[in-house]
């Protein structure tokens, strides 16, 4: 009854009264959420390893990740957090005696070492990511699809090259 009375009354000031379309409300809400998420990510101090990968949230990357199979997504998430089947992490959780990379024997095999600097993977890295060695800023520009392709082609994550 109250709603009927309200809809039947005349609108008073400011005129003209124009409705806001649902698409504009959705777009503005999406933009607000993206800005809030970006601000939160920039101010967050945790996630050192993940921040090497993800400078800021990007919708196209999110869309790509959501399209992946569970196993492929697991590979990317485990590499981005550093909780993966590389000897550096396995040593931290006491599953191996040494954190040293078995392929090059130069340093601990972290996700960064595996993806960016391991000399034994330089040829594969050059073929798939156009450079034999990457620094953190160069790495953050590499598409997630190329990173996944590199990780799976290496044969280290249950996929054969």
Backbone as a printed PyTorch tensor [residue, N CA C, xyz], in Angstrom:
tensor([[[  0.8270,  -1.1890,   0.0000],
         [  0.0000,   0.0000,   0.0000],
         [  0.8730,   1.2550,   0.0000]],

        [[  1.8880,   1.2580,   0.8650],
         [  2.7820,   2.4200,   0.9500],
         [  3.5470,   2.6230,  -0.3590]],

        [[  3.9700,   1.5380,  -0.9730],
         [  4.6880,   1.6210,  -2.2510],
         [  3.7800,   2.1820,  -3.3350]],

        [[  2.5270,   1.7930,  -3.3180],
         [  1.5640,   2.2860,  -4.3040],
         [  1.3720,   3.7900,  -4.1440]],

        [[  1.2830,   4.2590,  -2.8970],
         [  1.1360,   5.7010,  -2.6540],
         [  2.3720,   6.4590,  -3.1430]],

        [[  3.5560,   5.9010,  -2.8780],
         [  4.7910,   6.5640,  -3.2940],
         [  4.9270,   6.6320,  -4.8030]],

        [[  4.5430,   5.5590,  -5.4820],
         [  4.6740,   5.5590,  -6.9340],
         [  3.6320,   6.4580,  -7.5900]],

        [[  2.5310,   6.7040,  -6.9140],
         [  1.4880,   7.5500,  -7.4760],
         [  1.7280,   9.0270,  -7.2440]],

        [[  2.6130,   9.3920,  -6.3220],
         [  2.8470,  10.8170,  -6.0330],
         [  3.8080,  11.4280,  -7.0410]],

        [[  3.7420,  12.7300,  -7.1650],
         [  4.6240,  13.4520,  -8.0750],
         [  6.0130,  13.5940,  -7.4660]],

        [[  7.0110,  13.5520,  -8.3480],
         [  8.3950,  13.7120,  -7.8990],
         [  8.6520,  15.1830,  -7.6190]],

        [[  9.2590,  15.4760,  -6.4660],
         [  9.5360,  16.8760,  -6.1750],
         [ 11.0340,  17.1350,  -6.1110]],

        [[ 11.4690,  17.9190,  -7.0250],
         [ 12.8250,  18.4660,  -7.1610],
         [ 13.9210,  17.4500,  -6.9820]],

        [[ 15.0820,  17.5550,  -7.4210],
         [ 15.4200,  18.3680,  -8.5900],
         [ 14.8960,  17.6830,  -9.8450]],

        [[ 14.4600,  18.4510, -10.7860],
         [ 13.9200,  17.9170, -12.0240],
         [ 14.8980,  18.1540, -13.1430]],

        [[ 14.9330,  17.4660, -14.1930],
         [ 14.0680,  16.3320, -14.4990],
         [ 14.5460,  15.0720, -13.7760]],

        [[ 13.6410,  14.1820, -13.5040],
         [ 13.9590,  12.9200, -12.8400],
         [ 14.2080,  11.8680, -13.9080]],

        [[ 15.4660,  11.4100, -14.0010],
         [ 15.8190,  10.3950, -14.9830],
         [ 16.3200,   9.1550, -14.2550]],

        [[ 15.8320,   8.0210, -14.6370],
         [ 16.3030,   6.7900, -13.9870],
         [ 17.7300,   6.4510, -14.4360]],

        [[ 18.4270,   5.7110, -13.5860],
         [ 19.7720,   5.2400, -13.9220],
         [ 19.6360,   3.7990, -14.4050]],

        [[ 20.2300,   3.5090, -15.5530],
         [ 20.0830,   2.1630, -16.1090],
         [ 20.8700,   1.1480, -15.2790]],

        [[ 20.4300,  -0.0800, -15.3440],
         [ 21.0660,  -1.1650, -14.6120],
         [ 22.5010,  -1.3660, -15.0930]],

        [[ 22.7410,  -1.2110, -16.4000],
         [ 24.0910,  -1.4120, -16.9390],
         [ 25.0730,  -0.3800, -16.3750]],

        [[ 24.6270,   0.8370, -16.1710],
         [ 25.4930,   1.8750, -15.5830],
         [ 25.7910,   1.5350, -14.1240]],

        [[ 24.8070,   1.0690, -13.4060],
         [ 25.0080,   0.6880, -12.0060],
         [ 26.0040,  -0.4710, -11.9210]],

        [[ 25.8460,  -1.4730, -12.7980],
         [ 26.7630,  -2.6140, -12.8070],
         [ 28.1820,  -2.1730, -13.1520]],

        [[ 28.3320,  -1.3300, -14.1760],
         [ 29.6550,  -0.8550, -14.5800],
         [ 30.3290,  -0.0800, -13.4570]],

        [[ 29.5930,   0.8270, -12.8320],
         [ 30.1640,   1.6210, -11.7390],
         [ 30.5350,   0.7480, -10.5430]],

        [[ 29.7330,  -0.2540, -10.2650],
         [ 30.0300,  -1.1750,  -9.1710],
         [ 31.2940,  -1.9790,  -9.4800]],

        [[ 31.4000,  -2.4570, -10.7330],
         [ 32.5950,  -3.2000, -11.1550],
         [ 33.8470,  -2.3230, -11.0540]],

        [[ 33.7540,  -1.0690, -11.5260],
         [ 34.8960,  -0.1500, -11.4520],
         [ 35.2810,   0.1330, -10.0080]],

        [[ 34.2920,   0.3320,  -9.1500],
         [ 34.5700,   0.5860,  -7.7330],
         [ 35.2730,  -0.6240,  -7.1050]],

        [[ 34.7510,  -1.8190,  -7.3960],
         [ 35.3420,  -3.0360,  -6.8250],
         [ 36.7760,  -3.2220,  -7.3180]],

        [[ 37.0210,  -2.9450,  -8.5950],
         [ 38.3740,  -3.0900,  -9.1370],
         [ 39.3360,  -2.1020,  -8.4740]],

        [[ 38.9110,  -0.8600,  -8.3080],
         [ 39.7610,   0.1400,  -7.6440],
         [ 40.0360,  -0.2400,  -6.1980]],

        [[ 39.0090,  -0.7210,  -5.4890],
         [ 39.1900,  -1.1300,  -4.0940],
         [ 40.1420,  -2.3180,  -4.0030]],

        [[ 39.9950,  -3.2670,  -4.9080],
         [ 40.8690,  -4.4400,  -4.9280],
         [ 42.3120,  -4.0370,  -5.2460]],

        [[ 42.5080,  -3.1580,  -6.2110],
         [ 43.8520,  -2.6860,  -6.5710],
         [ 44.5010,  -1.9460,  -5.4030]],

        [[ 43.7270,  -1.1210,  -4.7170],
         [ 44.2360,  -0.3900,  -3.5500],
         [ 44.6450,  -1.3610,  -2.4440]],

        [[ 43.7950,  -2.3550,  -2.1930],
         [ 44.0860,  -3.3670,  -1.1750],
         [ 45.3750,  -4.1170,  -1.5220]],

        [[ 45.5200,  -4.5230,  -2.7930],
         [ 46.6960,  -5.2670,  -3.2330],
         [ 47.9630,  -4.4190,  -3.0810]],

        [[ 47.8750,  -3.1400,  -3.4320],
         [ 49.0430,  -2.2640,  -3.3480],
         [ 49.4770,  -2.0490,  -1.8960]],

        [[ 48.5320,  -1.9830,  -0.9670],
         [ 48.8520,  -1.7280,   0.4420],
         [ 49.2210,  -2.9910,   1.2060]],

        [[ 48.9190,  -4.1490,   0.6580],
         [ 49.1900,  -5.4330,   1.3240],
         [ 50.6990,  -5.6630,   1.3970]],

        [[ 51.1920,  -6.0280,   2.5660],
         [ 52.6310,  -6.2540,   2.7330],
         [ 52.9950,  -7.7290,   2.6080]],

        [[ 52.0320,  -8.6380,   2.7540],
         [ 52.3020, -10.0610,   2.6150],
         [ 52.3410, -10.4390,   1.1340]],

        [[ 52.7570, -11.6650,   0.8660],
         [ 52.7270, -12.1780,  -0.5010],
         [ 53.8890, -11.7120,  -1.3560]],

        [[ 55.0720, -11.6800,  -0.7790],
         [ 56.2640, -11.2250,  -1.5140],
         [ 56.4120, -11.9620,  -2.8390]],

        [[ 56.2960, -13.2740,  -2.8070],
         [ 56.4650, -14.0760,  -4.0110],
         [ 55.3620, -13.7790,  -5.0280]],

        [[ 54.1380, -13.6780,  -4.5750],
         [ 53.0200, -13.4160,  -5.4790],
         [ 53.1110, -12.0380,  -6.1100]],

        [[ 53.6360, -11.0790,  -5.3790],
         [ 53.7390,  -9.7230,  -5.9220],
         [ 54.7730,  -9.6190,  -7.0390]],

        [[ 55.7050, -10.5690,  -7.1090],
         [ 56.6250, -10.6120,  -8.2500],
         [ 55.8260, -10.9380,  -9.5060]],

        [[ 54.8440, -11.8110,  -9.3500],
         [ 54.0170, -12.2470, -10.4790],
         [ 52.9550, -11.2460, -10.8520]],

        [[ 52.3060, -10.7110,  -9.8290],
         [ 51.1010,  -9.9140, -10.0600],
         [ 51.3390,  -8.5010,  -9.5540]],

        [[ 51.6640,  -7.5930, -10.4690],
         [ 51.9000,  -6.2040, -10.0810],
         [ 50.5980,  -5.5690,  -9.6020]],

        [[ 49.5220,  -5.8410, -10.3010],
         [ 48.1980,  -5.3620,  -9.9110],
         [ 47.1380,  -6.2900, -10.4990]],

        [[ 45.9730,  -6.3470,  -9.8890],
         [ 44.9200,  -7.2240, -10.4000],
         [ 44.5030,  -6.8240, -11.8200]],

        [[ 44.3070,  -7.8200, -12.6710],
         [ 43.8990,  -7.5720, -14.0590],
         [ 42.7770,  -8.5280, -14.4260]],

        [[ 41.7010,  -7.9690, -14.9540],
         [ 40.5260,  -8.7710, -15.2760],
         [ 40.8300,  -9.8150, -16.3410]],

        [[ 41.6250,  -9.4760, -17.3650],
         [ 41.8920, -10.4410, -18.4330],
         [ 42.6910, -11.6450, -17.9210]],

        [[ 43.5820, -11.4290, -16.9650],
         [ 44.3340, -12.5380, -16.3790],
         [ 43.3950, -13.4080, -15.5420]],

        [[ 42.5350, -12.7730, -14.7730],
         [ 41.5530, -13.5060, -13.9690],
         [ 40.6910, -14.3860, -14.8670]],

        [[ 40.2320, -13.8150, -15.9620],
         [ 39.3930, -14.5540, -16.9040],
         [ 40.1500, -15.7630, -17.4700]],

        [[ 41.4160, -15.5640, -17.8230],
         [ 42.2370, -16.6640, -18.3400],
         [ 42.3930, -17.7640, -17.2800]],

        [[ 42.7230, -17.3710, -16.0490],
         [ 42.9310, -18.3510, -14.9820],
         [ 41.6710, -19.1680, -14.7120]],

        [[ 40.5220, -18.5100, -14.7480],
         [ 39.2680, -19.2170, -14.4970],
         [ 38.9080, -20.1880, -15.6280]],

        [[ 39.5070, -20.0000, -16.7950],
         [ 39.2180, -20.8890, -17.9270],
         [ 40.0890, -22.1540, -17.9110]],

        [[ 41.0950, -22.1900, -17.0440],
         [ 42.0300, -23.3150, -17.0130],
         [ 41.4510, -24.5280, -16.3010]],

        [[ 42.0140, -25.6800, -16.6220],
         [ 41.6520, -26.8950, -15.8890],
         [ 42.2200, -26.7890, -14.4730]],

        [[ 41.7250, -27.6140, -13.6120],
         [ 42.1730, -27.5910, -12.2150],
         [ 43.6810, -27.8440, -12.0860]],

        [[ 44.2200, -28.8050, -12.8470],
         [ 45.6440, -29.1250, -12.7710],
         [ 46.5150, -27.9790, -13.2680]],

        [[ 46.1280, -27.3570, -14.3770],
         [ 46.9070, -26.2410, -14.8980],
         [ 46.8540, -25.0430, -13.9500]],

        [[ 45.6980, -24.7860, -13.3770],
         [ 45.5760, -23.7010, -12.4100],
         [ 46.4290, -23.9820, -11.1750]],

        [[ 46.4560, -25.2390, -10.7450],
         [ 47.2820, -25.6230,  -9.5960],
         [ 48.7430, -25.3070,  -9.8420]],

        [[ 49.2170, -25.5820, -11.0440],
         [ 50.6180, -25.2940, -11.3750],
         [ 50.9020, -23.8080, -11.2430]],

        [[ 50.0630, -22.9790, -11.8230],
         [ 50.3020, -21.5320, -11.7670],
         [ 50.1920, -20.9850, -10.3460]],

        [[ 49.2060, -21.4450,  -9.6080],
         [ 49.0400, -20.9610,  -8.2290],
         [ 50.2060, -21.4140,  -7.3620]],

        [[ 50.6210, -22.6630,  -7.5060],
         [ 51.7240, -23.1490,  -6.6760],
         [ 53.0220, -22.4290,  -7.0020]],

        [[ 53.2620, -22.1380,  -8.2650],
         [ 54.4660, -21.3760,  -8.6300],
         [ 54.3800, -19.9300,  -8.1340]],

        [[ 53.2020, -19.3320,  -8.2290],
         [ 53.0840, -17.9220,  -7.8240],
         [ 53.2130, -17.7400,  -6.3150]],

        [[ 52.8690, -18.7490,  -5.5440],
         [ 52.9950, -18.6400,  -4.0900],
         [ 54.3030, -19.2220,  -3.5760]],

        [[ 54.9900, -19.9940,  -4.4190],
         [ 56.2330, -20.6340,  -4.0060],
         [ 56.0240, -21.9680,  -3.3210]],

        [[ 54.7730, -22.4080,  -3.1940],
         [ 54.4540, -23.6910,  -2.5660],
         [ 54.2900, -24.7470,  -3.6600]],

        [[ 55.4200, -25.1750,  -4.2070],
         [ 55.3850, -26.0760,  -5.3500],
         [ 56.4010, -27.1980,  -5.1910]],

        [[ 56.4150, -28.0990,  -6.1580],
         [ 57.2730, -29.2840,  -6.0950],
         [ 58.6940, -28.9970,  -6.5660]],

        [[ 59.2710, -27.9090,  -6.1200],
         [ 60.6620, -27.5940,  -6.4210],
         [ 61.4640, -27.7990,  -5.1410]],

        [[ 62.7360, -28.1310,  -5.2650],
         [ 63.5160, -28.5440,  -4.0960],
         [ 63.6300, -27.4670,  -3.0240]],

        [[ 63.5750, -26.2000,  -3.3960],
         [ 63.6270, -25.1380,  -2.3860],
         [ 62.4870, -25.2560,  -1.3960]],

        [[ 61.2690, -25.4190,  -1.8960],
         [ 60.1010, -25.5610,  -1.0230],
         [ 60.0840, -26.9280,  -0.3360]],

        [[ 60.4150, -27.9650,  -1.0790],
         [ 60.4230, -29.3060,  -0.4810],
         [ 61.4220, -29.3990,   0.6690]],

        [[ 62.5290, -28.6700,   0.5660],
         [ 63.5070, -28.6360,   1.6560],
         [ 62.9330, -27.8910,   2.8710]],

        [[ 62.2080, -26.8090,   2.6220],
         [ 61.5940, -26.0520,   3.7310],
         [ 60.6210, -26.9080,   4.5280]],

        [[ 59.9220, -27.7760,   3.8380],
         [ 58.9590, -28.6350,   4.5470],
         [ 59.5570, -30.0030,   4.8670]],

        [[ 60.8780, -30.0920,   4.8100],
         [ 61.6610, -31.2540,   5.2200],
         [ 61.3690, -32.5390,   4.4240]],

        [[ 61.1450, -32.3750,   3.1280],
         [ 60.9410, -33.5490,   2.2790],
         [ 62.1800, -33.8800,   1.4500]],

        [[ 63.1170, -32.9500,   1.3830],
         [ 64.4020, -33.2140,   0.7210],
         [ 65.5140, -32.7300,   1.6350]],

        [[ 66.7100, -33.2700,   1.4280],
         [ 67.8350, -32.8890,   2.2810],
         [ 68.4780, -31.5790,   1.8550]],

        [[ 68.3660, -31.2230,   0.5790],
         [ 69.0230, -30.0240,   0.0830],
         [ 68.0570, -29.1810,  -0.7440]],

        [[ 68.1510, -27.8560,  -0.6270],
         [ 67.3100, -26.9880,  -1.4490],
         [ 67.9210, -26.6990,  -2.8230]],

        [[ 69.1390, -27.1700,  -3.0570],
         [ 69.8720, -26.8380,  -4.2840],
         [ 69.2030, -27.4510,  -5.5160]],

        [[ 69.1460, -26.6650,  -6.5710],
         [ 68.5540, -27.0890,  -7.8440],
         [ 69.3060, -28.2990,  -8.3860]],

        [[ 68.6020, -29.3640,  -8.6650],
         [ 69.2250, -30.5790,  -9.1830],
         [ 69.6790, -30.4470, -10.6250]],

        [[ 69.1280, -29.4870, -11.3410],
         [ 69.4750, -29.3260, -12.7540],
         [ 70.7770, -28.5480, -12.9490]],

        [[ 71.0000, -27.5140, -12.1270],
         [ 72.2000, -26.6790, -12.3160],
         [ 73.1660, -26.7200, -11.1340]],

        [[ 72.7060, -27.1180,  -9.9780],
         [ 73.5170, -27.1800,  -8.7470],
         [ 74.1510, -25.8480,  -8.3590]],

        [[ 73.5130, -24.7310,  -8.7120],
         [ 74.0690, -23.4070,  -8.4240],
         [ 73.4530, -22.7830,  -7.1730]],

        [[ 72.1390, -22.8240,  -7.0620],
         [ 71.4620, -22.2040,  -5.9190],
         [ 70.1770, -22.9540,  -5.5960]],

        [[ 69.5010, -22.5030,  -4.5490],
         [ 68.2450, -23.1330,  -4.1510],
         [ 67.2330, -23.0140,  -5.2850]],

        [[ 66.4850, -24.0720,  -5.4800],
         [ 65.5090, -24.0930,  -6.5600],
         [ 64.1750, -23.5160,  -6.0810]],

        [[ 64.0670, -22.2110,  -6.1690],
         [ 62.8110, -21.5280,  -5.8600],
         [ 62.0090, -21.3990,  -7.1540]],

        [[ 60.7810, -20.9280,  -7.0520],
         [ 59.9800, -20.7050,  -8.2530],
         [ 60.6560, -19.6590,  -9.1410]],

        [[ 61.2080, -18.6170,  -8.5270],
         [ 61.8960, -17.5810,  -9.3070],
         [ 63.1120, -18.1700, -10.0210]],

        [[ 63.8980, -18.9740,  -9.3190],
         [ 65.0650, -19.6090,  -9.9400],
         [ 64.6280, -20.4750, -11.1200]],

        [[ 63.6250, -21.3040, -10.9050],
         [ 63.1260, -22.2060, -11.9410],
         [ 62.6270, -21.4310, -13.1610]],

        [[ 61.8170, -20.4130, -12.9250],
         [ 61.1900, -19.6920, -14.0280],
         [ 62.0870, -18.6600, -14.6970]],

        [[ 63.0240, -18.0900, -13.9480],
         [ 63.7450, -16.9230, -14.4790],
         [ 65.2420, -17.0940, -14.7040]],

        [[ 65.9420, -17.8690, -13.8870],
         [ 67.4020, -17.8240, -13.9640],
         [ 68.1220, -19.1610, -14.0810]],

        [[ 67.4790, -20.2790, -13.9170],
         [ 68.1750, -21.5670, -13.9690],
         [ 68.8150, -21.7500, -15.3480]],

        [[ 70.1630, -21.8590, -15.3920],
         [ 70.8350, -21.9800, -16.6890],
         [ 70.4750, -23.2480, -17.4600]],

        [[ 70.0890, -24.2900, -16.7700],
         [ 69.7410, -25.5250, -17.4800],
         [ 68.4220, -25.3940, -18.2500]],

        [[ 67.6230, -24.4010, -17.9170],
         [ 66.3490, -24.1800, -18.6140],
         [ 66.4060, -22.9750, -19.5510]],

        [[ 67.5990, -22.4310, -19.7830],
         [ 67.7490, -21.2220, -20.6020],
         [ 67.2550, -21.4180, -22.0300]],

        [[ 67.5330, -22.5710, -22.6170],
         [ 67.1030, -22.8200, -24.0020],
         [ 65.5810, -22.8490, -24.0900]],

        [[ 64.9430, -23.5730, -23.1810],
         [ 63.4790, -23.6320, -23.1550],
         [ 62.8950, -22.2550, -22.8730]],

        [[ 63.4880, -21.5360, -21.9250],
         [ 63.0270, -20.1920, -21.5760],
         [ 63.1240, -19.2470, -22.7820]],

        [[ 64.2200, -19.3440, -23.5220],
         [ 64.3920, -18.5030, -24.7110],
         [ 63.3440, -18.8350, -25.7590]],

        [[ 63.1060, -20.1150, -25.9580],
         [ 62.1300, -20.5390, -26.9660],
         [ 60.7120, -20.0930, -26.6180]],

        [[ 60.3520, -20.1620, -25.3350],
         [ 58.9640, -19.8740, -24.9480],
         [ 58.7240, -18.4680, -24.4020]],

        [[ 59.7810, -17.8350, -23.8590],
         [ 59.6080, -16.5020, -23.2660],
         [ 60.5480, -15.4520, -23.8680]],

        [[ 61.2600, -15.8250, -24.9170],
         [ 62.1170, -14.9210, -25.6950],
         [ 63.3740, -14.4090, -25.0090]],

        [[ 63.6920, -14.8790, -23.8180],
         [ 64.9170, -14.4770, -23.1330],
         [ 65.4640, -15.6500, -22.3380]],

        [[ 66.7890, -15.7990, -22.2800],
         [ 67.3490, -16.9150, -21.5170],
         [ 67.2860, -16.6940, -20.0080]],

        [[ 67.3660, -15.4400, -19.5830],
         [ 67.2950, -15.0890, -18.1610],
         [ 66.3810, -13.8780, -18.0260]],

        [[ 65.5400, -13.8950, -16.9980],
         [ 64.5960, -12.7950, -16.7740],
         [ 64.8150, -12.1990, -15.3900]],

        [[ 64.6600, -10.8810, -15.2690],
         [ 64.6280, -10.2790, -13.9390],
         [ 63.1640, -10.1320, -13.5260]],

        [[ 62.9310,  -9.6810, -12.3080],
         [ 61.5580,  -9.6250, -11.7820],
         [ 60.6540,  -8.7210, -12.6130]],

        [[ 61.1590,  -7.5670, -13.0500],
         [ 60.3050,  -6.6540, -13.8260],
         [ 59.9910,  -7.2300, -15.2040]],

        [[ 60.9470,  -7.9150, -15.8200],
         [ 60.6790,  -8.5560, -17.1070],
         [ 59.6980,  -9.7080, -16.9310]],

        [[ 59.8670, -10.4490, -15.8480],
         [ 59.0060, -11.5990, -15.5960],
         [ 57.5480, -11.1760, -15.4160]],

        [[ 57.3340, -10.0380, -14.7440],
         [ 55.9530,  -9.5970, -14.5000],
         [ 55.2320,  -9.2250, -15.7910]],

        [[ 55.9570,  -9.0530, -16.8910],
         [ 55.3540,  -8.7290, -18.1820],
         [ 55.0180,  -9.9700, -19.0120]],

        [[ 55.4770, -11.1350, -18.5660],
         [ 55.2390, -12.3810, -19.3090],
         [ 53.7970, -12.8330, -19.0800]],

        [[ 53.0620, -13.1570, -20.1380],
         [ 51.6760, -13.6230, -19.9670],
         [ 51.6090, -14.9400, -19.1950]],

        [[ 50.5420, -15.1150, -18.4510],
         [ 50.3500, -16.3400, -17.6700],
         [ 50.3480, -17.5690, -18.5680]],

        [[ 49.8560, -17.4430, -19.7790],
         [ 49.8390, -18.5880, -20.7020],
         [ 51.2600, -19.0300, -21.0530]],

        [[ 52.1900, -18.0910, -21.2220],
         [ 53.5830, -18.4400, -21.5280],
         [ 54.2490, -19.0930, -20.3220]],

        [[ 53.9330, -18.6150, -19.1300],
         [ 54.4920, -19.1990, -17.9040],
         [ 54.0050, -20.6390, -17.7520]],

        [[ 52.7210, -20.8380, -17.9640],
         [ 52.1610, -22.1890, -17.8790],
         [ 52.7830, -23.0980, -18.9360]],

        [[ 52.9280, -22.6000, -20.1370],
         [ 53.5270, -23.3790, -21.2100],
         [ 54.9680, -23.7620, -20.8510]],

        [[ 55.7180, -22.8270, -20.2810],
         [ 57.0950, -23.1080, -19.8530],
         [ 57.1130, -24.1750, -18.7590]],

        [[ 56.2740, -24.0040, -17.7470],
         [ 56.2520, -24.9430, -16.6180],
         [ 55.8640, -26.3470, -17.0670]],

        [[ 54.8640, -26.4520, -17.9280],
         [ 54.4420, -27.7770, -18.3820],
         [ 55.4600, -28.3870, -19.3490]],

        [[ 56.0850, -27.5600, -20.1750],
         [ 57.0900, -28.0630, -21.1220],
         [ 58.3630, -28.5350, -20.4290]],

        [[ 58.6050, -28.0240, -19.2380],
         [ 59.8080, -28.4380, -18.5010],
         [ 59.7070, -29.8800, -18.0100]],

        [[ 58.4880, -30.3980, -17.9230],
         [ 58.2900, -31.7650, -17.4420],
         [ 58.3390, -31.8980, -15.9310]],

        [[ 58.4410, -30.8010, -15.2160],
         [ 58.5690, -30.8460, -13.7610],
         [ 57.2500, -30.9490, -13.0100]],

        [[ 56.1330, -30.7790, -13.7050],
         [ 54.8470, -30.7210, -13.0030],
         [ 53.8560, -31.7690, -13.5010]],

        [[ 54.3880, -32.9260, -13.8970],
         [ 53.5110, -34.0200, -14.2900],
         [ 53.0510, -33.9720, -15.7310]],

        [[ 53.5240, -33.0030, -16.5030],
         [ 53.1840, -32.9440, -17.9250],
         [ 54.4560, -33.2390, -18.6980]],

        [[ 54.3460, -34.0020, -19.7570],
         [ 55.5080, -34.2940, -20.6000],
         [ 55.6430, -33.2060, -21.6480]],

        [[ 56.8970, -32.8100, -21.9550],
         [ 57.0910, -31.7590, -22.9690],
         [ 56.6090, -32.1710, -24.3370]]])
